C-alpha cells in the first residue's frame, strides 16, 4: 500500500480509509522510523494510529546488512501478526513491492507470477499497460532487484524459494 500516514503524495487518507474498511489489524511500515510517522499531520486521528505497527525505516538496497536484518524482523512480524496485515512504504511499489516479491519467492511463486504482481502497482499508479515497451522495461526491474538481493547474475532456472530462504 501507499503510506496511510505520509501526506507527501496526498494518498494517505485513501490508504488509511481502506485499511479501516478492510479491517487491517497489523501494519508493517517499511518506510519510516516510528518518530517520523508519528510526526505526520493527522497521525493521531488516523485509523493507523490505533493498530499495531512495526516501523522498519527500510532502505531500497536489500544487500545492505541493516536492510537484511530488518527484512528478517519483517518476516517474523508477518508470521506472528494479527491478520490481515498491511505492508506499506511511501508509494507501495518499491520497498513494498520488493518485500512482497520476497514473500512470493518464499511461498514458491514463479518468476512470472512475481512479475505480474509487482506490475500491478505500476499499472495502478502510472497506468502502464501490458504489451507496451515501458511496461516490459519496468517489469524486468523486479528481476534485477532479486538478482542483486540473491547475489546471482542469471535469473533463468533459479530456485527462487531456495534463494529467498538463504
XYZ file of N, CA, C and O in Angstrom:
664
model
N 0.834 -1.187 0.000
C 0.000 0.000 0.000
C 0.873 1.242 0.000
O 2.012 1.205 0.445
N 0.311 2.316 -0.471
C 0.892 3.625 -0.207
C 0.796 3.860 1.291
O -0.015 3.245 1.980
N 1.572 4.802 1.776
C 1.558 5.100 3.201
C 0.204 5.655 3.637
O -0.291 6.615 3.061
N -0.364 5.067 4.688
C -1.606 5.603 5.245
C -1.390 6.840 6.120
O -2.357 7.416 6.613
N -0.120 7.260 6.317
C 0.139 8.417 7.178
C 0.986 9.503 6.523
O 0.888 10.662 6.901
N 1.817 9.175 5.562
C 2.674 10.165 4.921
C 1.859 10.930 3.876
O 1.419 10.363 2.879
N 1.667 12.247 4.084
C 0.804 13.018 3.176
C 1.495 13.533 1.909
O 0.868 14.229 1.111
N 2.757 13.178 1.694
C 3.530 13.773 0.598
C 2.848 13.638 -0.768
O 2.898 14.549 -1.586
N 2.232 12.522 -1.046
C 1.587 12.319 -2.352
C 0.067 12.388 -2.275
O -0.626 12.021 -3.214
N -0.434 12.819 -1.138
C -1.876 13.024 -0.957
C -2.686 11.742 -1.162
O -3.811 11.781 -1.649
N -2.076 10.601 -0.822
C -2.778 9.317 -0.944
C -3.050 8.703 0.422
O -3.710 7.685 0.537
N -2.503 9.313 1.467
C -2.563 8.725 2.798
C -3.987 8.534 3.316
O -4.291 7.497 3.910
N -4.844 9.482 3.112
C -6.223 9.339 3.627
C -6.937 8.165 2.968
O -7.668 7.437 3.608
N -6.723 7.983 1.657
C -7.349 6.859 0.958
C -6.827 5.520 1.498
O -7.595 4.585 1.713
N -5.510 5.451 1.710
C -4.921 4.221 2.224
C -5.391 3.948 3.650
O -5.681 2.803 4.015
N -5.504 4.990 4.460
C -5.961 4.822 5.841
C -7.425 4.372 5.877
O -7.785 3.468 6.638
N -8.264 4.983 5.054
C -9.677 4.586 4.989
C -9.821 3.145 4.494
O -10.662 2.391 5.000
N -9.017 2.759 3.522
C -9.061 1.383 3.018
C -8.614 0.401 4.101
O -9.204 -0.673 4.256
N -7.585 0.763 4.867
C -7.122 -0.103 5.956
C -8.237 -0.331 6.965
O -8.468 -1.458 7.430
N -8.959 0.724 7.285
C -10.072 0.589 8.231
C -11.209 -0.233 7.623
O -11.739 -1.149 8.259
N -11.558 0.073 6.383
C -12.649 -0.632 5.710
C -12.405 -2.134 5.659
O -13.332 -2.933 5.846
N -11.160 -2.542 5.419
C -10.844 -3.959 5.275
C -10.358 -4.603 6.572
O -9.902 -5.740 6.565
N -10.481 -3.882 7.675
C -10.203 -4.458 8.982
C -8.750 -4.828 9.224
O -8.463 -5.811 9.912
N -7.844 -4.026 8.696
C -6.422 -4.281 8.930
C -6.165 -4.272 10.431
O -6.585 -3.374 11.140
N -5.457 -5.291 10.913
C -5.188 -5.409 12.354
C -3.729 -5.155 12.694
O -3.409 -4.867 13.841
N -2.841 -5.314 11.704
C -1.407 -5.113 11.922
C -0.826 -4.439 10.683
O -1.289 -4.668 9.570
N 0.203 -3.615 10.911
C 0.813 -2.877 9.802
C 2.328 -3.023 9.867
O 2.927 -2.932 10.940
N 2.899 -3.232 8.698
C 4.345 -3.296 8.530
C 4.752 -2.048 7.752
O 4.462 -1.933 6.565
N 5.377 -1.085 8.441
C 5.802 0.171 7.827
C 7.256 0.016 7.416
O 8.154 0.017 8.252
N 7.501 -0.126 6.139
C 8.854 -0.290 5.625
C 9.569 1.043 5.442
O 10.788 1.078 5.299
N 8.830 2.130 5.463
C 9.371 3.450 5.127
C 9.951 4.216 6.309
O 11.035 4.794 6.210
N 9.236 4.287 7.406
C 9.531 5.257 8.451
C 10.086 4.653 9.734
O 9.823 3.496 10.052
N 10.762 5.500 10.482
C 11.007 5.246 11.891
C 9.721 5.680 12.615
O 8.958 6.504 12.093
N 9.468 5.135 13.776
C 8.227 5.452 14.493
C 8.085 6.954 14.738
O 7.012 7.524 14.544
N 9.156 7.602 15.161
C 9.112 9.035 15.456
C 8.674 9.827 14.220
O 7.834 10.725 14.317
N 9.202 9.477 13.073
C 8.850 10.170 11.828
C 7.372 10.000 11.517
O 6.676 10.971 11.202
N 6.878 8.780 11.616
C 5.471 8.513 11.300
C 4.541 9.279 12.225
O 3.533 9.840 11.786
N 4.876 9.314 13.503
C 4.016 9.999 14.478
C 3.979 11.508 14.270
O 3.062 12.184 14.744
N 4.954 12.050 13.558
C 5.015 13.492 13.321
C 4.216 13.938 12.095
O 4.034 15.139 11.877
N 3.719 13.003 11.298
C 2.921 13.393 10.134
C 1.614 14.032 10.605
O 0.993 13.555 11.558
N 1.179 15.107 9.920
C -0.098 15.740 10.286
C -1.240 14.730 10.186
O -1.324 13.972 9.225
N -2.079 14.708 11.187
C -3.245 13.823 11.179
C -2.985 12.427 11.707
O -3.898 11.610 11.762
N -1.755 12.142 12.114
C -1.433 10.792 12.585
C -2.349 10.372 13.733
O -2.898 9.277 13.723
N -2.478 11.229 14.729
C -3.249 10.864 15.935
C -4.714 10.562 15.636
O -5.325 9.761 16.328
N -5.271 11.159 14.608
C -6.673 10.944 14.260
C -6.859 9.757 13.309
O -7.985 9.367 13.012
N -5.785 9.192 12.824
C -5.873 8.140 11.802
C -6.256 6.782 12.394
O -6.018 6.501 13.572
N -6.842 5.955 11.559
C -7.077 4.551 11.924
C -5.746 3.880 12.209
O -5.604 3.082 13.132
N -4.759 4.219 11.415
C -3.407 3.691 11.514
C -2.871 3.763 12.945
O -2.221 2.839 13.422
N -3.146 4.868 13.609
C -2.621 5.084 14.961
C -3.235 4.137 15.988
O -2.731 4.028 17.108
N -4.287 3.437 15.619
C -4.994 2.566 16.570
C -4.705 1.075 16.385
O -5.293 0.255 17.077
N -3.824 0.735 15.442
C -3.486 -0.673 15.230
C -1.999 -0.886 15.516
O -1.223 0.071 15.592
N -1.616 -2.143 15.658
C -0.218 -2.464 15.934
C 0.615 -2.264 14.664
O 0.269 -2.770 13.605
N 1.710 -1.519 14.814
C 2.593 -1.204 13.683
C 4.031 -1.521 14.078
O 4.447 -1.235 15.198
N 4.771 -2.110 13.145
C 6.218 -2.225 13.308
C 6.837 -1.264 12.297
O 6.429 -1.219 11.137
N 7.774 -0.469 12.767
C 8.419 0.565 11.950
C 9.838 0.115 11.634
O 10.633 -0.111 12.551
N 10.176 0.010 10.347
C 11.474 -0.534 9.975
C 12.433 0.453 9.323
O 13.620 0.180 9.239
N 11.943 1.594 8.825
C 12.821 2.585 8.211
C 13.782 1.915 7.222
O 14.986 2.123 7.248
N 13.231 1.082 6.373
C 13.990 0.246 5.449
C 14.400 1.024 4.206
O 13.603 1.764 3.642
N 15.642 0.836 3.782
C 16.104 1.416 2.538
C 15.765 0.502 1.368
O 15.275 -0.610 1.554
N 16.042 0.942 0.172
C 15.708 0.183 -1.025
C 16.765 -0.884 -1.340
O 16.449 -1.933 -1.879
N 18.012 -0.644 -0.971
C 19.095 -1.586 -1.283
C 19.091 -2.737 -0.285
O 19.565 -2.613 0.846
N 18.577 -3.874 -0.715
C 18.417 -5.018 0.186
C 19.701 -5.790 0.419
O 19.710 -6.749 1.172
N 20.797 -5.344 -0.190
C 22.069 -6.019 0.051
C 22.767 -5.456 1.292
O 23.715 -6.056 1.792
N 22.311 -4.323 1.802
C 22.912 -3.741 2.998
C 22.524 -4.557 4.227
O 21.381 -5.008 4.354
N 23.459 -4.735 5.141
C 23.216 -5.550 6.335
C 22.015 -5.073 7.140
O 21.205 -5.877 7.595
N 21.891 -3.748 7.332
C 20.761 -3.226 8.099
C 19.435 -3.641 7.465
O 18.505 -4.066 8.150
N 19.354 -3.511 6.151
C 18.113 -3.857 5.466
C 17.828 -5.354 5.542
O 16.688 -5.759 5.702
N 18.851 -6.176 5.431
C 18.661 -7.627 5.540
C 18.163 -7.995 6.934
O 17.254 -8.802 7.086
N 18.752 -7.397 7.952
C 18.318 -7.647 9.332
C 16.867 -7.198 9.505
O 16.066 -7.893 10.129
N 16.528 -6.054 8.942
C 15.158 -5.541 9.025
C 14.183 -6.453 8.293
O 13.047 -6.641 8.742
N 14.601 -7.024 7.171
C 13.728 -7.945 6.441
C 13.428 -9.193 7.261
O 12.301 -9.706 7.234
N 14.406 -9.669 8.001
C 14.172 -10.822 8.878
C 13.137 -10.450 9.947
O 12.203 -11.206 10.205
N 13.276 -9.263 10.540
C 12.287 -8.783 11.517
C 10.898 -8.711 10.880
O 9.898 -9.076 11.481
N 10.860 -8.199 9.653
C 9.581 -8.056 8.945
C 8.933 -9.412 8.702
O 7.719 -9.576 8.905
N 9.714 -10.388 8.288
C 9.167 -11.725 8.035
C 8.631 -12.345 9.326
O 7.554 -12.951 9.333
N 9.370 -12.193 10.412
C 8.903 -12.710 11.708
C 7.618 -11.999 12.136
O 6.699 -12.620 12.655
N 7.574 -10.701 11.926
C 6.382 -9.933 12.279
C 5.166 -10.434 11.497
O 4.101 -10.664 12.076
N 5.342 -10.607 10.202
C 4.248 -11.087 9.351
C 3.752 -12.453 9.837
O 2.553 -12.720 9.882
N 4.691 -13.326 10.202
C 4.329 -14.682 10.622
C 3.529 -14.686 11.921
O 2.690 -15.567 12.125
N 3.751 -13.697 12.778
C 3.125 -13.700 14.103
C 2.028 -12.656 14.269
O 1.300 -12.677 15.263
N 1.882 -11.751 13.332
C 0.954 -10.627 13.472
C -0.501 -11.063 13.364
O -0.829 -12.069 12.736
N -1.370 -10.250 13.996
C -2.802 -10.437 13.802
C -3.130 -10.057 12.367
O -2.639 -9.052 11.857
N -3.928 -10.863 11.723
C -4.258 -10.606 10.326
C -5.635 -9.956 10.217
O -6.442 -10.082 11.133
N -5.871 -9.283 9.114
C -4.993 -9.046 7.976
C -3.910 -8.018 8.293
O -4.064 -7.177 9.164
N -2.815 -8.119 7.523
C -1.647 -7.255 7.691
C -1.503 -6.369 6.452
O -1.621 -6.850 5.333
N -1.246 -5.098 6.682
C -0.974 -4.154 5.602
C 0.530 -3.905 5.561
O 1.136 -3.611 6.596
N 1.113 -4.030 4.384
C 2.530 -3.725 4.182
C 2.592 -2.456 3.338
O 1.945 -2.372 2.298
N 3.366 -1.465 3.816
C 3.461 -0.231 3.027
C 4.843 0.383 3.105
O 5.620 0.135 4.016
N 5.120 1.190 2.090
C 6.258 2.101 2.085
C 5.660 3.458 1.724
O 4.520 3.721 2.118
N 6.348 4.301 1.002
C 5.768 5.597 0.673
C 4.674 5.462 -0.381
O 3.560 5.938 -0.209
N 4.993 4.792 -1.494
C 4.030 4.677 -2.581
C 3.496 3.265 -2.781
O 2.561 3.059 -3.544
N 4.119 2.290 -2.146
C 3.634 0.918 -2.251
C 4.123 0.176 -3.471
O 3.497 -0.797 -3.888
N 5.255 0.601 -4.038
C 5.713 -0.079 -5.243
C 7.163 -0.556 -5.167
O 7.477 -1.595 -5.704
N 8.043 0.153 -4.508
C 9.449 -0.257 -4.491
C 9.752 -1.167 -3.291
O 9.889 -2.368 -3.452
N 9.849 -0.598 -2.106
C 10.128 -1.431 -0.932
C 9.019 -2.443 -0.677
O 9.291 -3.628 -0.460
N 7.766 -1.989 -0.732
C 6.649 -2.914 -0.518
C 6.586 -3.939 -1.646
O 6.284 -5.110 -1.412
N 6.888 -3.519 -2.856
C 6.907 -4.442 -3.990
C 7.996 -5.482 -3.841
O 7.789 -6.674 -4.098
N 9.160 -5.052 -3.410
C 10.270 -5.988 -3.214
C 9.978 -6.947 -2.065
O 10.231 -8.146 -2.168
N 9.433 -6.418 -0.975
C 9.086 -7.274 0.155
C 8.046 -8.315 -0.265
O 8.168 -9.498 0.060
N 7.053 -7.884 -1.009
C 6.019 -8.804 -1.496
C 6.622 -9.855 -2.412
O 6.251 -11.035 -2.350
N 7.556 -9.439 -3.255
C 8.224 -10.395 -4.153
C 8.997 -11.440 -3.349
O 8.967 -12.632 -3.678
N 9.667 -11.011 -2.299
C 10.388 -11.968 -1.449
C 9.430 -12.942 -0.769
O 9.709 -14.142 -0.686
N 8.299 -12.424 -0.297
C 7.288 -13.320 0.293
C 6.801 -14.335 -0.736
O 6.649 -15.522 -0.430
N 6.575 -13.868 -1.950
C 6.126 -14.772 -3.004
C 7.183 -15.821 -3.325
O 6.852 -16.981 -3.562
N 8.448 -15.407 -3.330
C 9.533 -16.381 -3.547
C 9.479 -17.457 -2.471
O 9.559 -18.657 -2.776
N 9.356 -17.035 -1.221
C 9.301 -17.992 -0.113
C 8.122 -18.951 -0.230
O 8.194 -20.091 0.211
N 7.040 -18.485 -0.844
C 5.833 -19.298 -0.975
C 5.823 -20.130 -2.250
O 4.858 -20.821 -2.538
N 6.903 -20.055 -3.034
C 7.015 -20.900 -4.211
C 6.423 -20.339 -5.488
O 6.205 -21.088 -6.450
N 6.187 -19.030 -5.530
C 5.636 -18.430 -6.748
C 6.665 -18.477 -7.876
O 7.873 -18.474 -7.644
N 6.169 -18.490 -9.090
C 7.050 -18.475 -10.258
C 7.510 -17.048 -10.535
O 6.911 -16.076 -10.066
N 8.548 -16.919 -11.335
C 9.049 -15.601 -11.723
C 7.958 -14.806 -12.431
O 7.811 -13.603 -12.202
N 7.166 -15.463 -13.254
C 6.092 -14.770 -13.970
C 5.009 -14.276 -13.012
O 4.512 -13.152 -13.159
N 4.641 -15.084 -12.029
C 3.644 -14.649 -11.037
C 4.155 -13.439 -10.256
O 3.403 -12.489 -10.013
N 5.409 -13.478 -9.885
C 6.005 -12.374 -9.135
C 6.025 -11.114 -9.983
O 5.649 -10.029 -9.523
N 6.433 -11.247 -11.226
C 6.484 -10.101 -12.131
C 5.090 -9.491 -12.306
O 4.920 -8.273 -12.250
N 4.085 -10.314 -12.517
C 2.717 -9.814 -12.706
C 2.210 -9.074 -11.476
O 1.598 -8.012 -11.589
N 2.453 -9.631 -10.294
C 2.011 -8.963 -9.067
C 2.746 -7.646 -8.869
O 2.151 -6.641 -8.488
N 4.045 -7.654 -9.120
C 4.857 -6.439 -8.995
C 4.321 -5.342 -9.913
O 4.231 -4.182 -9.528
N 3.946 -5.708 -11.111
C 3.496 -4.732 -12.086
C 2.115 -4.163 -11.786
O 1.744 -3.118 -12.324
N 1.370 -4.785 -10.901
C 0.061 -4.245 -10.518
C 0.211 -2.828 -9.973
O -0.593 -1.952 -10.275
N 1.248 -2.593 -9.186
C 1.476 -1.253 -8.643
C 1.744 -0.244 -9.748
O 1.290 0.894 -9.688
N 2.495 -0.651 -10.746
C 2.821 0.271 -11.834
C 1.609 0.518 -12.733
O 1.457 1.602 -13.287
N 0.758 -0.471 -12.858
C -0.484 -0.262 -13.602
C -1.380 0.698 -12.818
O -1.899 1.672 -13.365
N -1.533 0.424 -11.505
C -2.414 1.257 -10.679
C -1.901 2.684 -10.526
O -2.685 3.629 -10.535
N -0.611 2.861 -10.358
C -0.057 4.178 -10.080
C 0.234 4.974 -11.345
O -0.031 6.175 -11.414
N 0.802 4.318 -12.352
C 1.217 5.018 -13.573
C 0.364 4.686 -14.795
O 0.546 5.288 -15.854
N -0.493 3.701 -14.676
C -1.320 3.311 -15.810
C -0.566 2.554 -16.887
O -0.992 2.522 -18.039
N 0.566 1.934 -16.528
C 1.332 1.181 -17.523
C 0.512 -0.007 -18.011
O 0.011 -0.790 -17.221
N 0.399 -0.129 -19.302
C -0.385 -1.197 -19.915
C 0.516 -2.331 -20.373
O 1.572 -2.080 -20.970
N 0.081 -3.555 -20.119
C 0.804 -4.736 -20.593
C 0.966 -4.647 -22.110
O 0.065 -4.207 -22.812
N 2.129 -5.069 -22.569
C 2.390 -5.067 -24.003
C 3.096 -3.817 -24.496
O 3.575 -3.794 -25.627
N 3.158 -2.768 -23.666
C 3.879 -1.569 -24.082
C 5.357 -1.737 -23.758
O 5.744 -2.524 -22.892
N 6.186 -0.968 -24.456
C 7.632 -1.045 -24.232
C 7.992 -0.657 -22.796
O 8.812 -1.298 -22.149
N 7.360 0.388 -22.302
C 7.652 0.838 -20.932
C 7.277 -0.229 -19.906
O 8.015 -0.475 -18.955
N 6.140 -0.868 -20.109
C 5.711 -1.944 -19.206
C 6.757 -3.054 -19.187
O 7.140 -3.534 -18.125
N 7.217 -3.442 -20.364
C 8.203 -4.527 -20.453
C 9.509 -4.145 -19.776
O 10.124 -4.958 -19.089
N 9.946 -2.907 -19.950
C 11.185 -2.456 -19.315
C 11.054 -2.493 -17.793
O 11.930 -3.006 -17.102
N 9.973 -1.946 -17.278
C 9.771 -1.890 -15.825
C 9.585 -3.289 -15.253
O 10.079 -3.595 -14.171
N 8.913 -4.162 -15.998
C 8.615 -5.498 -15.468
C 9.871 -6.317 -15.207
O 9.860 -7.220 -14.374
N 10.954 -5.994 -15.867
C 12.198 -6.719 -15.612
C 12.962 -6.141 -14.418
O 13.931 -6.739 -13.964
N 12.476 -5.018 -13.892
C 13.111 -4.400 -12.731
C 13.090 -5.287 -11.505
O 14.052 -5.330 -10.736
N 12.003 -6.023 -11.298
C 11.932 -6.889 -10.124
C 12.968 -7.993 -10.218
O 13.563 -8.384 -9.215
N 13.209 -8.478 -11.418
C 14.259 -9.490 -11.587
C 15.622 -8.908 -11.236
O 16.430 -9.570 -10.585
N 15.872 -7.684 -11.647
C 17.134 -7.023 -11.334
C 17.309 -6.892 -9.822
O 18.375 -7.186 -9.281
N 16.251 -6.466 -9.139
C 16.298 -6.336 -7.673
C 16.549 -7.682 -7.004
O 17.358 -7.785 -6.083
N 15.849 -8.706 -7.454
C 16.007 -10.027 -6.839
C 17.389 -10.610 -7.117
O 17.990 -11.220 -6.228
N 17.901 -10.424 -8.325
C 19.255 -10.913 -8.633
C 20.270 -10.260 -7.702
O 21.162 -10.929 -7.174
N 20.125 -8.965 -7.498
C 21.043 -8.249 -6.609
C 20.891 -8.752 -5.169
O 21.886 -9.009 -4.490
N 19.659 -8.910 -4.711
C 19.418 -9.383 -3.346
C 19.957 -10.793 -3.145
O 20.480 -11.119 -2.071
N 19.846 -11.636 -4.155
C 20.292 -13.027 -4.046
C 21.767 -13.203 -4.405
O 22.328 -14.274 -4.214
N 22.385 -12.156 -4.957
C 23.795 -12.242 -5.333
C 24.044 -13.171 -6.502
O 25.051 -13.882 -6.543
N 23.131 -13.156 -7.478
C 23.273 -14.006 -8.659
C 23.232 -13.135 -9.911
O 22.745 -12.015 -9.873
N 23.744 -13.688 -11.013
C 23.756 -12.924 -12.258
C 22.684 -13.365 -13.238
O 22.273 -12.601 -14.098
N 22.215 -14.605 -13.104
C 21.237 -15.137 -14.047
C 19.955 -15.493 -13.300
O 19.995 -16.144 -12.264
N 18.839 -15.068 -13.839
C 17.545 -15.309 -13.211
C 16.882 -16.588 -13.735
O 16.059 -17.177 -13.068
N 17.254 -16.983 -14.935
C 16.649 -18.162 -15.561
C 16.989 -19.429 -14.787
O 18.141 -19.668 -14.442
N 15.987 -20.241 -14.520
C 16.178 -21.531 -13.860
C 16.522 -21.428 -12.380
O 16.856 -22.430 -11.748
N 16.429 -20.248 -11.818
C 16.770 -20.028 -10.418
C 15.674 -20.596 -9.522
O 14.485 -20.423 -9.803
N 16.059 -21.273 -8.459
C 15.102 -21.745 -7.454
C 14.835 -20.575 -6.513
O 15.569 -20.344 -5.549
N 13.801 -19.812 -6.805
C 13.515 -18.577 -6.073
C 13.226 -18.829 -4.599
O 13.614 -18.039 -3.740
N 12.552 -19.922 -4.319
C 12.249 -20.243 -2.925
C 13.537 -20.498 -2.132
O 13.736 -19.955 -1.055
N 14.443 -21.282 -2.705
C 15.693 -21.566 -2.039
C 16.516 -20.294 -1.854
O 17.073 -20.043 -0.787
N 16.577 -19.476 -2.890
C 17.345 -18.232 -2.821
C 16.802 -17.313 -1.725
O 17.565 -16.705 -0.982
N 15.483 -17.188 -1.627
C 14.890 -16.322 -0.625
C 15.134 -16.833 0.794
O 15.312 -16.054 1.720
N 15.162 -18.134 0.944
C 15.412 -18.727 2.254
C 16.852 -18.531 2.702
O 17.145 -18.490 3.893
N 17.765 -18.444 1.755
C 19.181 -18.363 2.088
C 19.708 -16.984 1.818
O 20.653 -16.505 2.187
